[in-house]
CSV table of C-alpha atoms and ligand atoms in Angstrom, one decimal:
chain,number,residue,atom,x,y,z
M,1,UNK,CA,50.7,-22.1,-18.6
M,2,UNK,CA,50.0,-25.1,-21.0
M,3,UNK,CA,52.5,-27.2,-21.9
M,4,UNK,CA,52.4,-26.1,-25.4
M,5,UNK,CA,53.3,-22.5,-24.7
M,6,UNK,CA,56.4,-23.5,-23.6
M,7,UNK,CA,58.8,-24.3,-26.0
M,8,UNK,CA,60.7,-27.5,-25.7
M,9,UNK,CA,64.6,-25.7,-25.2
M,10,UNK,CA,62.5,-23.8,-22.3
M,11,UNK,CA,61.8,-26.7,-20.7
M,12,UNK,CA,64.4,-28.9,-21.5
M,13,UNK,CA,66.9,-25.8,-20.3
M,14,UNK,CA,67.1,-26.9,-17.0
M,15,UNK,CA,67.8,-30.0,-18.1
M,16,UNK,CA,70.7,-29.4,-20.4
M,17,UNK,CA,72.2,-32.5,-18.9
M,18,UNK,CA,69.1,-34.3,-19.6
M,19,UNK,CA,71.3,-37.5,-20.0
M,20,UNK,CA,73.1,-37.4,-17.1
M,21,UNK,CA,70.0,-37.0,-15.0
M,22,UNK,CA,70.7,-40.6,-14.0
M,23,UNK,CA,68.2,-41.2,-10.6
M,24,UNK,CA,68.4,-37.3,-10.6
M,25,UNK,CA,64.4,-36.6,-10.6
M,26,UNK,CA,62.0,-36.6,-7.7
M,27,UNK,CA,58.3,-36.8,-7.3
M,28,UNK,CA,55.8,-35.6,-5.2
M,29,UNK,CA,52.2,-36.8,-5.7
M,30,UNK,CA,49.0,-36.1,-4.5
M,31,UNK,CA,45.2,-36.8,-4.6
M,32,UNK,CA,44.8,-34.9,-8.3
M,33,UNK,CA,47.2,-37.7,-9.5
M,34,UNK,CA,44.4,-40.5,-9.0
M,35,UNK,CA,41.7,-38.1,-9.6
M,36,UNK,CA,41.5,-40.4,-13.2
M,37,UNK,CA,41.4,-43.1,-11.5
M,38,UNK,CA,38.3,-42.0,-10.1
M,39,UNK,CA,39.9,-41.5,-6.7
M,40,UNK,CA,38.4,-38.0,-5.4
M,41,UNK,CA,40.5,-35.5,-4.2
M,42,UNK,CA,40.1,-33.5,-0.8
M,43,UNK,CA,39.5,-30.3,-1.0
M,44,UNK,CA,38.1,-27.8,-3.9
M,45,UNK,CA,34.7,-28.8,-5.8
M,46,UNK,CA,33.4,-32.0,-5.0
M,47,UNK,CA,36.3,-32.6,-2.8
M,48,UNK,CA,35.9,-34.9,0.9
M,49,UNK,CA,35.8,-32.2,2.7
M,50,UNK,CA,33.2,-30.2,1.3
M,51,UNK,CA,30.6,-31.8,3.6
M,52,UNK,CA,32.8,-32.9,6.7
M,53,UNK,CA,35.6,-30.9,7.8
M,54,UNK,CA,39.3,-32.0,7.7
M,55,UNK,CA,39.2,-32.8,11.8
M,56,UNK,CA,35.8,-34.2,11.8
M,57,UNK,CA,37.2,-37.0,9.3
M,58,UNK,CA,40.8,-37.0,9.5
M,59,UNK,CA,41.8,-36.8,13.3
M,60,UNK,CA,42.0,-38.4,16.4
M,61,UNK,CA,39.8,-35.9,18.0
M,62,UNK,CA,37.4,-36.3,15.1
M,63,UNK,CA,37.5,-40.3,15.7
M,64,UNK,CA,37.2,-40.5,19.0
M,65,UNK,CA,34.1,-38.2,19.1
M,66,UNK,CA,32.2,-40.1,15.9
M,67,UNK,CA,34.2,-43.4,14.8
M,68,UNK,CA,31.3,-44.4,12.8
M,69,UNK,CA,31.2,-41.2,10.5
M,70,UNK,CA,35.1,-41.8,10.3
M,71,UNK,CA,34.5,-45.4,9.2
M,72,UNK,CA,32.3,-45.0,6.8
M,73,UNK,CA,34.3,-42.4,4.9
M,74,UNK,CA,37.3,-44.5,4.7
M,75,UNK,CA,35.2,-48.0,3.9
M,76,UNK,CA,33.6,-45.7,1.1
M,77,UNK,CA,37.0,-44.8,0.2
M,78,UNK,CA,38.5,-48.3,0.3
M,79,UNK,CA,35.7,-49.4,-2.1
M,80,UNK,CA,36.8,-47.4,-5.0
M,81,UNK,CA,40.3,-47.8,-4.2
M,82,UNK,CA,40.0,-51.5,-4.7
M,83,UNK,CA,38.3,-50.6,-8.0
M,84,UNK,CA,40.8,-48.2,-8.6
M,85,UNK,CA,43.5,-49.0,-11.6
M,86,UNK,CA,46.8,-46.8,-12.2
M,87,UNK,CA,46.5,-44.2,-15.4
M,88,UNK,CA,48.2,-42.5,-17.3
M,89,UNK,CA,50.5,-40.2,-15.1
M,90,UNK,CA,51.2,-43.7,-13.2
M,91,UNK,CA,52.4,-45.4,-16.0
M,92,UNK,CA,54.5,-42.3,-17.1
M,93,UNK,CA,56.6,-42.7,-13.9
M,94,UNK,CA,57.0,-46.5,-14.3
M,95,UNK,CA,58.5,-45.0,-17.8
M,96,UNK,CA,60.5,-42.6,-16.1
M,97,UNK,CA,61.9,-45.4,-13.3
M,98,UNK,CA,62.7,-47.3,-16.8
M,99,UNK,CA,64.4,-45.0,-18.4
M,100,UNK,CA,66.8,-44.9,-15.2
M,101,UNK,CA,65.7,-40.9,-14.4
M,102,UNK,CA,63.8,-41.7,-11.5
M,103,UNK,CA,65.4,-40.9,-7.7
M,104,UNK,CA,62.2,-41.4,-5.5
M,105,UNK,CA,58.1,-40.4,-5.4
M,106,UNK,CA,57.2,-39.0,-2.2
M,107,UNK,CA,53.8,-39.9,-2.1
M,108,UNK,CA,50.5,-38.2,-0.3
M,109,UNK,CA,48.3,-40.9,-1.5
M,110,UNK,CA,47.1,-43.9,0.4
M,111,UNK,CA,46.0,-45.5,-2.3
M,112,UNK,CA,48.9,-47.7,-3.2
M,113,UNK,CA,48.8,-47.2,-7.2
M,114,UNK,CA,52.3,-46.2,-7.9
M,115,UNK,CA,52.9,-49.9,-6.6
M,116,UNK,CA,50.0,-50.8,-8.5
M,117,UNK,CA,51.4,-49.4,-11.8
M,118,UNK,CA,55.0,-50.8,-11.7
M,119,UNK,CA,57.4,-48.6,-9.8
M,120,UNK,CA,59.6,-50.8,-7.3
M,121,UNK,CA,58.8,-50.5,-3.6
M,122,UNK,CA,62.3,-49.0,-3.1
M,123,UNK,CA,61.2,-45.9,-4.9
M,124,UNK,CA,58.1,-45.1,-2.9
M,125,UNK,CA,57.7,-42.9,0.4
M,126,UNK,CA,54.1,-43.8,1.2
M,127,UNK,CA,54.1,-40.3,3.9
M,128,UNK,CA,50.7,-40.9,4.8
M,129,UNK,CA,50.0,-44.2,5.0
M,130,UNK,CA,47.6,-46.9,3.7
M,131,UNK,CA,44.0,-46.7,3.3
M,132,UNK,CA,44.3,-50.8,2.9
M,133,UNK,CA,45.7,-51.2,6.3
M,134,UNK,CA,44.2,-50.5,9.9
M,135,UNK,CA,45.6,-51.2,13.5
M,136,UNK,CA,44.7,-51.0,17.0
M,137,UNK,CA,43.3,-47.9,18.0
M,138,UNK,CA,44.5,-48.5,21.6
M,139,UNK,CA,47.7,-49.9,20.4
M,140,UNK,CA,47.5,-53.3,21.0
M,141,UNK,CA,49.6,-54.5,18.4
M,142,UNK,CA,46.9,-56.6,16.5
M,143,UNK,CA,47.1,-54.9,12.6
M,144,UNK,CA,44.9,-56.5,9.4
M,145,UNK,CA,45.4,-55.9,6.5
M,146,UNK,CA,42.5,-55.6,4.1
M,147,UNK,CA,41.6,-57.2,0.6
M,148,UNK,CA,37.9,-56.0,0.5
M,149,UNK,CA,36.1,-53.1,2.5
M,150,UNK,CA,34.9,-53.9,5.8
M,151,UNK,CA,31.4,-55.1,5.9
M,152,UNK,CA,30.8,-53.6,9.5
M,153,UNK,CA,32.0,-50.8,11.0
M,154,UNK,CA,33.3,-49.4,13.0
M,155,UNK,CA,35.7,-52.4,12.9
M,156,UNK,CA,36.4,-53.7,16.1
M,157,UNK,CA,39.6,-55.0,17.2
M,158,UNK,CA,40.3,-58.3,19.1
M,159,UNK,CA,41.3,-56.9,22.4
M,160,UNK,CA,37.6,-55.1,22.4
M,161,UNK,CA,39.0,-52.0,21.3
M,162,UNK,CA,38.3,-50.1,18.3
M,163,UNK,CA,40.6,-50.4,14.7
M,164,UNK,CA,41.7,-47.4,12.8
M,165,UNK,CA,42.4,-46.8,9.5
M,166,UNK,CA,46.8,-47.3,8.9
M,167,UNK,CA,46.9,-43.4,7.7
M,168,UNK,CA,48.1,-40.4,9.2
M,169,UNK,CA,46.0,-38.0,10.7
M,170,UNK,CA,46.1,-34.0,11.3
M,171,UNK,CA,48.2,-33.5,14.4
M,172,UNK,CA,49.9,-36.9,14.4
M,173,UNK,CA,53.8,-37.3,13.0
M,174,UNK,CA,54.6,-39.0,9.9
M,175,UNK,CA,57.1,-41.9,10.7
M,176,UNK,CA,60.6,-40.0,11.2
M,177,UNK,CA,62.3,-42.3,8.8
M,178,UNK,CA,59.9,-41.2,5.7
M,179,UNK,CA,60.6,-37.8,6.4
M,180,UNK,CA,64.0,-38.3,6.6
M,181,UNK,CA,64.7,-40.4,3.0
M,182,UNK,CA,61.9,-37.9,1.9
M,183,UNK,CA,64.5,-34.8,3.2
M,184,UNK,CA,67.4,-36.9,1.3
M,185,UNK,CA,65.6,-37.4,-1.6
M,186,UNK,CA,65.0,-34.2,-2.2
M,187,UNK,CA,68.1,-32.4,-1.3
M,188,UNK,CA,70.1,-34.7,-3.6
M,189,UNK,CA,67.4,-34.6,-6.5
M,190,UNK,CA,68.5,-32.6,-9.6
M,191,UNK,CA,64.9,-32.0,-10.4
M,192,UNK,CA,61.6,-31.8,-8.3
M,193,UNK,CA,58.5,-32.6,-10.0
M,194,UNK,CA,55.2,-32.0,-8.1
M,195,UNK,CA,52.0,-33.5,-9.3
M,196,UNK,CA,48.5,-32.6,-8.3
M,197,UNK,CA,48.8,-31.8,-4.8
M,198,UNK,CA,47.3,-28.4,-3.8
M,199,UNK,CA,50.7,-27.7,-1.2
M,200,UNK,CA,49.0,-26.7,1.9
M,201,UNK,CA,49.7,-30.4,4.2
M,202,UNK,CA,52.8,-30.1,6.0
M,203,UNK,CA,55.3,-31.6,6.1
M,204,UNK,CA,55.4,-32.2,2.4
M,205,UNK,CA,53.9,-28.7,1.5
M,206,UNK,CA,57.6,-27.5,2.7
M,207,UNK,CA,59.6,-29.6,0.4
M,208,UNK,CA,59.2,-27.5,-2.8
M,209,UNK,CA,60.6,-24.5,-1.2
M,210,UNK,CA,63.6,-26.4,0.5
M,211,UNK,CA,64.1,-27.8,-3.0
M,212,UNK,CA,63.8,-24.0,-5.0
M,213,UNK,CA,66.0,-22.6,-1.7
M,214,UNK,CA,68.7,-25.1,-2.9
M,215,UNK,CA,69.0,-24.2,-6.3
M,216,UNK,CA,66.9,-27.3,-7.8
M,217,UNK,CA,64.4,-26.5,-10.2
M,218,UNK,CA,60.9,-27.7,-9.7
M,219,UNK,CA,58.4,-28.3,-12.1
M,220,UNK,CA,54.2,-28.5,-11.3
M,221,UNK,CA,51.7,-30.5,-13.0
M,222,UNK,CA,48.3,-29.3,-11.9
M,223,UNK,CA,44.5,-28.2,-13.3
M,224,UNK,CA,44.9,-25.1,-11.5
M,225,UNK,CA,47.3,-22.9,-9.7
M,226,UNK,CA,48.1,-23.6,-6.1
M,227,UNK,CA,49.8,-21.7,-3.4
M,228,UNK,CA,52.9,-23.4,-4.9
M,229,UNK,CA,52.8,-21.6,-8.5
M,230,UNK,CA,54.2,-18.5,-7.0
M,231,UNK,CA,58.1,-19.3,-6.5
M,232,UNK,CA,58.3,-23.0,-9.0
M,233,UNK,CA,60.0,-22.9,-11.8
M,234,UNK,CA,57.4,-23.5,-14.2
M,235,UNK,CA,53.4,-24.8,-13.6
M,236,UNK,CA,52.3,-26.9,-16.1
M,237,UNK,CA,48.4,-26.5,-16.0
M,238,UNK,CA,46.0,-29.0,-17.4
M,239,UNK,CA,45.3,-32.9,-16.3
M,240,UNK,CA,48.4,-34.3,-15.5
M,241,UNK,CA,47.4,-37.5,-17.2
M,242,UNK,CA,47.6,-35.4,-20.2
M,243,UNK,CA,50.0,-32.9,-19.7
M,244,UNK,CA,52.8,-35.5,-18.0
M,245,UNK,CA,53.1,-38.4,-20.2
M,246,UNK,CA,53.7,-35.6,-23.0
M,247,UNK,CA,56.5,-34.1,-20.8
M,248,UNK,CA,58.3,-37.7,-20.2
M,249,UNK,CA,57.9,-37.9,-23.9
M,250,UNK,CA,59.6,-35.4,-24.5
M,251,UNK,CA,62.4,-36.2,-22.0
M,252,UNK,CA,62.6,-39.4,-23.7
M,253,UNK,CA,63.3,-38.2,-27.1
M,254,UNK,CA,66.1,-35.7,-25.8
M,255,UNK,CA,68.1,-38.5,-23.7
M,256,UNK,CA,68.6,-40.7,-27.0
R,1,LIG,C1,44.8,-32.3,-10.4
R,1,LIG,C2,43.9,-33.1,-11.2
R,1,LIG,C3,44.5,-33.7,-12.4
R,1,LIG,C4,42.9,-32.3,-9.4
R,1,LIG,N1,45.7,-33.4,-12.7
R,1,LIG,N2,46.0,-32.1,-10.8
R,1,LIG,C5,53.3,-26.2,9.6
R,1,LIG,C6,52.5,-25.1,9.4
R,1,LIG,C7,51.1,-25.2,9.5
R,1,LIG,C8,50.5,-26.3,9.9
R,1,LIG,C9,51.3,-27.4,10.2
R,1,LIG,C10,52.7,-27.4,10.0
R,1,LIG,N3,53.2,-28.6,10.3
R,1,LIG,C11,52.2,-29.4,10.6
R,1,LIG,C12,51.0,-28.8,10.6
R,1,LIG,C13,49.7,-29.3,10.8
R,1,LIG,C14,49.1,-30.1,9.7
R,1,LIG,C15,49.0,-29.3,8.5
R,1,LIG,O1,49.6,-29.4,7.5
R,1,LIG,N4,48.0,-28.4,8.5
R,1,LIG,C16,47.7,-27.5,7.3
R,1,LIG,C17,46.5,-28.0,6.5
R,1,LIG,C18,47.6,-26.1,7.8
R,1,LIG,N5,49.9,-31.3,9.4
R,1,LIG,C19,49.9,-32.4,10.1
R,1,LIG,O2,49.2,-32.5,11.1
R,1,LIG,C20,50.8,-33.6,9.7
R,1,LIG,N6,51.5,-34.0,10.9
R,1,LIG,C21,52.6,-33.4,11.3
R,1,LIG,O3,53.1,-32.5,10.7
R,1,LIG,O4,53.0,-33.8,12.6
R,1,LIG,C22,53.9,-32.9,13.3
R,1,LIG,C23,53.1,-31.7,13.8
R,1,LIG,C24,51.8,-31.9,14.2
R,1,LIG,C25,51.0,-30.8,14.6
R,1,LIG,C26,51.5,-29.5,14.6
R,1,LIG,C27,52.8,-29.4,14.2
R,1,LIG,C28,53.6,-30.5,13.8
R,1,LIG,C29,49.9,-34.7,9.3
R,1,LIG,C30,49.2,-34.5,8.0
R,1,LIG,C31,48.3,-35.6,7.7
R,1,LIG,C32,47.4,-35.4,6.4
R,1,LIG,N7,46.4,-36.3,6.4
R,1,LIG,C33,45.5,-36.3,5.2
R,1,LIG,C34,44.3,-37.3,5.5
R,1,LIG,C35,44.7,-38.7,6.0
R,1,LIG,C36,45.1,-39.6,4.9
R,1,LIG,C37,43.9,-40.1,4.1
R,1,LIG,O5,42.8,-40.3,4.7
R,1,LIG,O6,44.0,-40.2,2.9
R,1,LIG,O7,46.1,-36.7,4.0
R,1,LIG,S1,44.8,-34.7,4.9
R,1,LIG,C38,44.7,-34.9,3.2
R,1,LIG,O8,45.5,-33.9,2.6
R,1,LIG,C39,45.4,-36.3,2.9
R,1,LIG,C40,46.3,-35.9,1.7
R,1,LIG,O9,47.3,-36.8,1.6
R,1,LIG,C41,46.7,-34.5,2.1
R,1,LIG,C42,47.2,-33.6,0.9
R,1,LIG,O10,46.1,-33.4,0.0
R,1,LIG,P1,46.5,-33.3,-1.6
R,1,LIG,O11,47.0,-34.6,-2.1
R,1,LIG,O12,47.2,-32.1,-1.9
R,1,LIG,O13,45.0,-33.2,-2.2
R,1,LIG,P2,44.1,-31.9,-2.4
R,1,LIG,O14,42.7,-32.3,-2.6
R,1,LIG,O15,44.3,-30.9,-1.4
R,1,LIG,O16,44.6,-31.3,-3.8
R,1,LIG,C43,44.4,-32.0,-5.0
R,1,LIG,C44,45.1,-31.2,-6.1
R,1,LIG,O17,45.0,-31.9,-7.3
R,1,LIG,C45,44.4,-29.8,-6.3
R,1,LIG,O18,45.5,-28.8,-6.4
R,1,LIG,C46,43.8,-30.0,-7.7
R,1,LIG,O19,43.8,-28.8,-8.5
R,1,LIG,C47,44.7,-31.0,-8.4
R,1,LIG,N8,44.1,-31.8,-9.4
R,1,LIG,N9,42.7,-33.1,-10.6
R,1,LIG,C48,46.5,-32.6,-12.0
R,1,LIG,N10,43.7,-34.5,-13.2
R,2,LIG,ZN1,43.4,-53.9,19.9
């Protein structure tokens, strides 16, 4: 539903202790978040993997068998993320960080904006990576980390072997310490707020449900409905660059 169809005591109800949600909310983000940043997002219309699958691009399998085609997905996408600037649902959760509410975002994105925008380091769980970064594909050791897009690809490492892109892949583990301040966040959150991610990449697809299965509400912020809107608490459903700065808005006028 849109925000306006909700009254404000419905969605502040939840929150009846609104003030005393000190550190008490958690964010997930995903692609949809940067979307107006002019990052694209994965799948649906106009999505990356319209044209190339999900293990063609975004596995080792997929790299091993065509690390050019890999390569230049990711330089093309390290292009526009160095073009890329924070909007508005970034800047509402510096605002939320300043206002004290904010416990931690778990992030899907690579792109590094919730840095970009303001939030401290300490509040970000990068799950995924960073698009910026590469390292040995072989495991050498050797890492670089990027301030333009490679000019030739694929980039070659200095012990002859190949470099990959510092993100994490279909059917390799997120680091265990991520997941696990991930897992903390979100059991000791007092609200989960999940913003346009369509909820089917594990492991962070689960944390909604652990969240709803411990009594936490959760709140979405998507265009559409996703395979999440059937248990949340409430789906918010418009452009979350629109829709969420309105709802920290109205948080901020009900903790004064
Ligand atoms: C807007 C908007 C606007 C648009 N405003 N909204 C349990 C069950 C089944 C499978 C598995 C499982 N556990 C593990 C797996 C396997 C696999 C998995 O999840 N598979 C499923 C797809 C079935 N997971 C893994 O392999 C993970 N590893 C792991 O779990 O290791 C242990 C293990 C391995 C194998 C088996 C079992 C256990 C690793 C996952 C790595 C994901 N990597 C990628 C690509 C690499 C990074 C990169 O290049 O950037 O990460 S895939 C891609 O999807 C990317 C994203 O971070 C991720 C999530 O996508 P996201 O953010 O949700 O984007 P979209 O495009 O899907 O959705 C955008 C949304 O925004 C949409 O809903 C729009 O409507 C919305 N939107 N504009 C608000 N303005
Ligand atoms: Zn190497």
């Amino acid at each position: 539903m849109e925000l306006s169809e909700i009254s404000d005591e419905k969605i502040l109800e939840n929150l009846t202790q609104v003030g005393k949600l000190s550190d008490g909310i958690t964010i997930i983000t995903g692609a949809g978040v940067s979307k107006a940043s002019g990052l694209n997002t994965f799948r649906g219309k106009g999505g990356y993997y319209q044209n190339h699958s999900a293990e063609e691009l975004a596995s080792r399998s997929g790299f091993m068998n065509n690390p050019k085609l890999v390569w230049q997905w990711y330089r093309d996408r390290m292009r526009a993320v160095f073009a890329a600037k924070p909007n508005q649902t970034h800047y509402a959760i510096v605002e939320l960080e300043n206002m004290g509410l904010l416990n931690k975002i778990i992030t899907q994105n690579v792109d590094g904006l919730h840095h970009m925008a303001g939030n401290s380091s300490d509040k970000i769980i990068e799950m995924h990576g960073r698009i910026t970064e590469s390292h040995c594909f072989q495991n050498c050791g050797y890492r670089i980390e990027w301030d333009h897009a490679p000019e030739h690809i694929p980039v070659e490492c200095k012990c002859g072997a190949l470099q990959r892109p510092s993100v994490v892949w279909f059917g390799e583990s997120l680091d265990p310490e991520k997941i696990e301040q991930a897992e903390e966040a979100i059991l000791t959150t007092k609200l989960l707020i999940v913003i346009g991610t369509s909820g089917v990449v594990y492991p962070v697809a689960i944390f909604p449900k652990y969240a709803i299965n411990n009594n936490i509400p959760v709140y979405e912020f998507n265009t559409e409905k996703t395979i999440l809107s059937d248990y949340v608490t409430y789906t918010f459903i418009g452009p979350a660059e629109i829709t969420f700065p309105k709802f920290v808005k109205l948080l901020a006028e009900n903790i004064k």
